[in-house]
mmCIF file of C-alpha atoms in Angstrom:
data_model
loop_
_atom_site.group_PDB
_atom_site.id
_atom_site.type_symbol
_atom_site.label_atom_id
_atom_site.label_comp_id
_atom_site.label_asym_id
_atom_site.label_seq_id
_atom_site.Cartn_x
_atom_site.Cartn_y
_atom_site.Cartn_z
ATOM 1 C CA MET A 22 0.000 0.000 0.000
ATOM 2 C CA LEU A 23 0.990 3.604 -0.647
ATOM 3 C CA HIS A 24 0.147 6.102 2.092
ATOM 4 C CA ILE A 25 0.197 9.750 1.102
ATOM 5 C CA VAL A 26 0.416 12.548 3.668
ATOM 6 C CA ASN A 27 0.080 16.268 2.948
ATOM 7 C CA LYS A 28 -0.043 17.762 6.454
ATOM 8 C CA SER A 29 2.842 19.024 8.575
ATOM 9 C CA PRO A 30 3.482 16.657 11.506
ATOM 10 C CA PHE A 31 3.978 19.747 13.708
ATOM 11 C CA ASP A 32 0.451 20.943 12.944
ATOM 12 C CA LYS A 33 -1.649 17.789 12.492
ATOM 13 C CA ASN A 34 -1.394 14.165 13.609
ATOM 14 C CA SER A 35 -1.932 12.760 10.083
ATOM 15 C CA LEU A 36 1.622 11.476 9.697
ATOM 16 C CA GLU A 37 1.614 9.996 13.191
ATOM 17 C CA SER A 38 -1.648 8.126 12.523
ATOM 18 C CA CYS A 39 -0.325 7.024 9.161
ATOM 19 C CA LEU A 40 2.901 5.635 10.601
ATOM 20 C CA SER A 41 1.037 3.791 13.320
ATOM 21 C CA CYS A 42 -1.163 2.071 10.712
ATOM 22 C CA ALA A 43 1.424 1.419 7.995
ATOM 23 C CA GLN A 44 2.280 -2.256 7.488
ATOM 24 C CA ASP A 45 5.893 -3.300 7.158
ATOM 25 C CA GLY A 46 6.911 -3.083 3.523
ATOM 26 C CA SER A 47 4.463 -0.313 2.646
ATOM 27 C CA ALA A 48 5.400 3.110 1.296
ATOM 28 C CA VAL A 49 4.707 6.614 2.587
ATOM 29 C CA LEU A 50 4.880 9.621 0.301
ATOM 30 C CA LEU A 51 5.139 13.055 1.869
ATOM 31 C CA TYR A 52 3.833 15.919 -0.274
ATOM 32 C CA GLU A 53 2.648 19.530 0.134
ATOM 33 C CA ASP A 54 3.083 20.459 3.846
ATOM 34 C CA GLY A 55 3.738 16.786 4.588
ATOM 35 C CA VAL A 56 7.327 17.321 3.400
ATOM 36 C CA TYR A 57 8.087 19.218 6.616
ATOM 37 C CA GLY A 58 8.142 15.797 8.245
ATOM 38 C CA ALA A 59 11.274 15.037 6.217
ATOM 39 C CA ILE A 60 13.475 17.645 7.912
ATOM 40 C CA LYS A 61 16.647 16.329 9.490
ATOM 41 C CA GLY A 62 17.135 17.055 13.185
ATOM 42 C CA SER A 63 13.560 18.131 13.909
ATOM 43 C CA ALA A 64 11.512 16.983 16.889
ATOM 44 C CA TYR A 65 9.750 14.563 14.539
ATOM 45 C CA ALA A 66 12.793 13.208 12.697
ATOM 46 C CA GLU A 67 13.555 10.392 15.111
ATOM 47 C CA ARG A 68 10.010 9.032 14.907
ATOM 48 C CA LEU A 69 10.135 8.970 11.117
ATOM 49 C CA GLN A 70 13.645 7.523 10.999
ATOM 50 C CA SER A 71 12.688 4.639 13.258
ATOM 51 C CA ALA A 72 9.674 3.896 11.013
ATOM 52 C CA MET A 73 12.010 3.873 8.023
ATOM 53 C CA SER A 74 13.509 0.549 9.052
ATOM 54 C CA ASN A 75 10.215 -1.100 8.005
ATOM 55 C CA ILE A 76 8.678 1.245 5.457
ATOM 56 C CA THR A 77 9.986 3.216 2.488
ATOM 57 C CA VAL A 78 9.544 6.974 2.716
ATOM 58 C CA TYR A 79 9.358 9.243 -0.325
ATOM 59 C CA ALA A 80 9.037 13.037 -0.538
ATOM 60 C CA LEU A 81 7.781 15.039 -3.497
ATOM 61 C CA GLU A 82 10.776 17.070 -4.622
ATOM 62 C CA PRO A 83 8.873 20.067 -6.072
ATOM 63 C CA ASP A 84 7.238 20.572 -2.643
ATOM 64 C CA VAL A 85 10.578 20.138 -0.861
ATOM 65 C CA LYS A 86 12.203 22.767 -3.086
ATOM 66 C CA ALA A 87 9.268 25.178 -2.765
ATOM 67 C CA ARG A 88 9.672 25.168 1.004
ATOM 68 C CA GLY A 89 13.413 25.821 1.073
ATOM 69 C CA ILE A 90 14.303 22.552 2.824
ATOM 70 C CA ALA A 91 16.046 20.691 -0.020
ATOM 71 C CA ASP A 92 19.353 20.533 1.873
ATOM 72 C CA LYS A 93 17.734 19.291 5.081
ATOM 73 C CA VAL A 94 16.036 16.085 4.008
ATOM 74 C CA ILE A 95 16.687 13.033 6.203
ATOM 75 C CA ASP A 96 19.114 10.582 4.590
ATOM 76 C CA GLY A 97 17.298 7.613 3.111
ATOM 77 C CA ILE A 98 14.163 9.486 2.103
ATOM 78 C CA LYS A 99 13.743 9.120 -1.634
ATOM 79 C CA LEU A 100 12.867 12.240 -3.600
ATOM 80 C CA VAL A 101 10.419 11.801 -6.465
ATOM 81 C CA ASP A 102 8.953 14.171 -9.038
ATOM 82 C CA TYR A 103 5.338 14.173 -10.259
ATOM 83 C CA ASN A 104 6.020 11.268 -12.632
ATOM 84 C CA GLY A 105 7.474 9.315 -9.749
ATOM 85 C CA PHE A 106 4.313 10.051 -7.741
ATOM 86 C CA VAL A 107 2.170 8.651 -10.568
ATOM 87 C CA GLU A 108 4.398 5.599 -10.888
ATOM 88 C CA LEU A 109 4.092 4.861 -7.171
ATOM 89 C CA THR A 110 0.305 5.081 -7.282
ATOM 90 C CA ALA A 111 0.230 2.790 -10.318
ATOM 91 C CA GLU A 112 2.663 0.315 -8.818
ATOM 92 C CA LYS A 113 0.941 -0.115 -5.427
ATOM 93 C CA GLU A 114 -2.317 -1.975 -5.079
ATOM 94 C CA ALA A 115 -4.036 0.754 -3.107
ATOM 95 C CA VAL A 116 -3.500 4.333 -2.005
ATOM 96 C CA ASN A 117 -4.470 5.684 1.394
ATOM 97 C CA SER A 118 -4.667 9.456 1.596
ATOM 98 C CA TRP A 119 -4.242 10.880 5.112
ATOM 99 C CA LEU A 120 -5.847 14.326 4.971
ATOM 100 C CA MET B 24 -5.090 60.422 7.361
ATOM 101 C CA SER B 25 -5.630 59.772 11.034
ATOM 102 C CA SER B 26 -2.634 60.552 13.215
ATOM 103 C CA VAL B 27 -3.440 57.786 15.679
ATOM 104 C CA ILE B 28 -0.786 55.108 15.442
ATOM 105 C CA LYS B 29 -1.557 51.748 16.958
ATOM 106 C CA GLN B 30 0.728 48.829 17.460
ATOM 107 C CA PHE B 31 -0.379 45.865 15.357
ATOM 108 C CA LEU B 32 1.013 42.411 16.000
ATOM 109 C CA TYR B 33 0.489 39.878 13.235
ATOM 110 C CA VAL B 34 0.828 36.341 14.559
ATOM 111 C CA ASN B 35 1.768 33.897 11.797
ATOM 112 C CA ARG B 36 1.310 30.211 12.642
ATOM 113 C CA LYS B 37 0.823 28.509 9.272
ATOM 114 C CA ALA B 38 3.256 27.144 6.729
ATOM 115 C CA PRO B 39 3.240 28.839 3.309
ATOM 116 C CA TYR B 40 1.724 27.227 0.165
ATOM 117 C CA GLY B 41 -0.258 24.399 1.841
ATOM 118 C CA THR B 42 -2.951 26.868 2.868
ATOM 119 C CA VAL B 43 -3.587 30.492 1.926
ATOM 120 C CA TYR B 44 -3.199 31.918 5.459
ATOM 121 C CA ALA B 45 0.426 33.005 5.075
ATOM 122 C CA LEU B 46 -0.173 34.902 1.853
ATOM 123 C CA GLU B 47 -3.354 36.509 3.202
ATOM 124 C CA SER B 48 -1.497 37.620 6.324
ATOM 125 C CA LEU B 49 1.207 39.201 4.203
ATOM 126 C CA GLU B 50 -1.424 41.136 2.231
ATOM 127 C CA VAL B 51 -2.916 42.507 5.453
ATOM 128 C CA VAL B 52 0.550 43.355 6.807
ATOM 129 C CA LEU B 53 1.176 45.460 3.703
ATOM 130 C CA ILE B 54 -2.149 47.267 4.176
ATOM 131 C CA GLY B 55 -1.338 48.039 7.820
ATOM 132 C CA ALA B 56 2.111 49.272 6.863
ATOM 133 C CA ALA B 57 0.686 51.458 4.059
ATOM 134 C CA PHE B 58 -1.481 53.198 6.705
ATOM 135 C CA GLU B 59 1.714 53.992 8.607
ATOM 136 C CA GLN B 60 0.857 51.933 11.653
ATOM 137 C CA ASP B 61 3.393 50.322 14.000
ATOM 138 C CA VAL B 62 3.391 46.905 12.350
ATOM 139 C CA ARG B 63 5.203 43.950 13.908
ATOM 140 C CA LEU B 64 5.215 40.295 12.928
ATOM 141 C CA LEU B 65 5.553 37.209 15.064
ATOM 142 C CA PHE B 66 6.315 33.862 13.479
ATOM 143 C CA MET B 67 5.566 30.811 15.603
ATOM 144 C CA ASP B 68 4.647 27.127 15.135
ATOM 145 C CA ASP B 69 4.683 26.265 11.398
ATOM 146 C CA GLY B 70 4.639 30.010 10.664
ATOM 147 C CA VAL B 71 8.446 29.980 10.949
ATOM 148 C CA PHE B 72 8.474 28.094 7.639
ATOM 149 C CA GLN B 73 7.172 31.238 5.892
ATOM 150 C CA ILE B 74 10.596 32.849 6.095
ATOM 151 C CA THR B 75 12.957 29.982 5.285
ATOM 152 C CA LYS B 76 15.569 30.969 2.712
ATOM 153 C CA GLY B 77 15.999 29.250 -0.645
ATOM 154 C CA GLN B 78 12.309 28.718 -1.450
ATOM 155 C CA ASP B 79 11.915 27.744 -5.101
ATOM 156 C CA THR B 80 8.314 27.267 -6.219
ATOM 157 C CA ALA B 81 9.040 26.904 -9.944
ATOM 158 C CA ASP B 82 7.848 23.300 -9.991
ATOM 159 C CA ILE B 83 4.637 23.657 -7.973
ATOM 160 C CA GLY B 84 3.011 26.350 -10.092
ATOM 161 C CA MET B 85 2.625 28.824 -7.237
ATOM 162 C CA LYS B 86 4.106 32.261 -6.708
ATOM 163 C CA ASN B 87 7.080 32.381 -4.360
ATOM 164 C CA PHE B 88 6.038 35.226 -2.084
ATOM 165 C CA SER B 89 8.952 34.895 0.343
ATOM 166 C CA PRO B 90 10.925 37.787 -1.280
ATOM 167 C CA THR B 91 8.126 40.127 -0.180
ATOM 168 C CA TYR B 92 9.190 39.709 3.473
ATOM 169 C CA GLY B 93 12.482 41.292 2.438
ATOM 170 C CA ALA B 94 10.634 44.386 1.218
ATOM 171 C CA LEU B 95 8.826 44.987 4.502
ATOM 172 C CA GLY B 96 11.771 46.969 5.878
ATOM 173 C CA ASP B 97 11.043 49.592 3.212
ATOM 174 C CA TYR B 98 7.526 49.857 4.630
ATOM 175 C CA ASP B 99 9.005 50.650 8.067
ATOM 176 C CA VAL B 100 8.305 47.180 9.418
ATOM 177 C CA LYS B 101 11.241 46.809 11.792
ATOM 178 C CA TYR B 102 10.403 43.981 14.101
ATOM 179 C CA MET B 103 9.915 40.412 13.002
ATOM 180 C CA TYR B 104 9.882 38.190 16.042
ATOM 181 C CA VAL B 105 10.570 34.492 15.652
ATOM 182 C CA CYS B 106 9.735 31.882 18.285
ATOM 183 C CA LYS B 107 12.981 30.180 19.257
ATOM 184 C CA GLN B 108 11.281 26.979 20.408
ATOM 185 C CA SER B 109 9.312 26.620 17.155
ATOM 186 C CA LEU B 110 12.546 26.896 15.173
ATOM 187 C CA GLU B 111 14.304 24.258 17.283
ATOM 188 C CA GLU B 112 11.418 21.785 17.071
ATOM 189 C CA ARG B 113 11.616 22.043 13.292
ATOM 190 C CA GLY B 114 15.352 21.465 13.045
ATOM 191 C CA LEU B 115 15.972 25.064 11.974
ATOM 192 C CA THR B 116 18.289 27.833 13.132
ATOM 193 C CA VAL B 117 18.258 31.544 12.372
ATOM 194 C CA ASP B 118 20.777 30.825 9.581
ATOM 195 C CA ASP B 119 18.035 28.956 7.714
ATOM 196 C CA LEU B 120 15.904 32.107 7.631
ATOM 197 C CA LEU B 121 15.832 34.998 5.178
ATOM 198 C CA ASP B 122 18.251 37.815 5.939
ATOM 199 C CA LEU B 123 15.678 40.494 6.764
ATOM 200 C CA LYS B 124 16.812 44.090 7.344
ATOM 201 C CA TRP B 125 15.462 47.562 7.969
ATOM 202 C CA GLU B 126 17.270 50.901 7.671
ATOM 203 C CA ASP B 127 17.487 53.145 10.720
ATOM 204 C CA GLU B 128 16.767 56.731 9.712
ATOM 205 C CA ASP B 129 18.232 58.020 12.998
ATOM 206 C CA GLU B 130 21.570 56.320 12.440
ATOM 207 C CA ASP B 131 22.361 57.430 8.908
ATOM 208 C CA TRP B 132 20.245 54.627 7.438
ATOM 209 C CA ALA B 133 22.322 51.908 9.040
ATOM 210 C CA GLU B 134 21.024 48.445 8.148
ATOM 211 C CA LYS B 135 19.698 46.502 11.097
ATOM 212 C CA ASP B 136 18.406 42.966 11.478
ATOM 213 C CA SER B 137 14.633 42.695 11.573
ATOM 214 C CA ILE B 138 14.572 39.186 12.987
ATOM 215 C CA ILE B 139 14.510 38.929 16.755
ATOM 216 C CA LEU B 140 14.423 35.509 18.394
ATOM 217 C CA VAL B 141 12.000 35.347 21.294
ATOM 218 C CA ASP B 142 11.055 32.792 23.922
ATOM 219 C CA ARG B 143 7.545 32.041 25.217
ATOM 220 C CA GLU B 144 7.821 34.561 28.054
ATOM 221 C CA GLU B 145 8.724 37.333 25.620
ATOM 222 C CA MET B 146 5.856 36.274 23.361
ATOM 223 C CA LYS B 147 3.407 36.765 26.205
ATOM 224 C CA SER B 148 4.524 40.375 26.595
ATOM 225 C CA LEU B 149 4.465 40.976 22.847
ATOM 226 C CA MET B 150 0.822 39.956 22.709
ATOM 227 C CA THR B 151 -0.056 41.905 25.841
ATOM 228 C CA ASP B 152 1.681 45.062 24.630
ATOM 229 C CA ALA B 153 0.039 45.142 21.196
ATOM 230 C CA ASP B 154 -3.052 47.293 20.645
ATOM 231 C CA VAL B 155 -4.324 44.922 17.998
ATOM 232 C CA VAL B 156 -3.426 41.256 17.494
ATOM 233 C CA LEU B 157 -4.234 39.671 14.137
ATOM 234 C CA SER B 158 -3.698 35.929 14.031
ATOM 235 C CA PHE B 159 -3.280 33.899 10.870
#
């Protein structure tokens, strides 16, 4: 399954709920304000990094660049463009959108 | 124009782009400044993301409005307070923020930093001291 999250983890609990429900082997894509969850050294980084041992985390690069955090993304998070987003949705059996 | 000058504090708590709050706040800040009021900004919570440097919105089809914060000094907006704790929680330091300046007329137009880091105690006084608080 592909989980997609577009809310900042500092503002909403969407990412937290998502991570607590994500099966091992599933993927999480951070986009729009969700990309703030990808910042290295933040109060949320450790939580996400520990989840990354069982799930693959992606971040939408155009949203990362728009927010000025391109040089702060946690190592191991894969950046994708819009085509990559489409490919992920096509590749996974289902998409769960955490609004 | 009225000669009454009030102190306006604009409290910015939302990230840019994901919602329209940040841009709307900036519009209202410019209106307040155009009426020659004492306009001050406070960035807290995800609002600190409004003034990160290096924003490049070319690929999301939205206008990058972050350069406008740099023009506020020309509108006599001198004080942009930033919540220290909000920055730290988000893995940011003041070096990750735009270099915002204003020019001091009384000191031969010397450039001064607009950004002032504040803690929660100082934020309480800022809100208490303002005549008008507008929260976005």
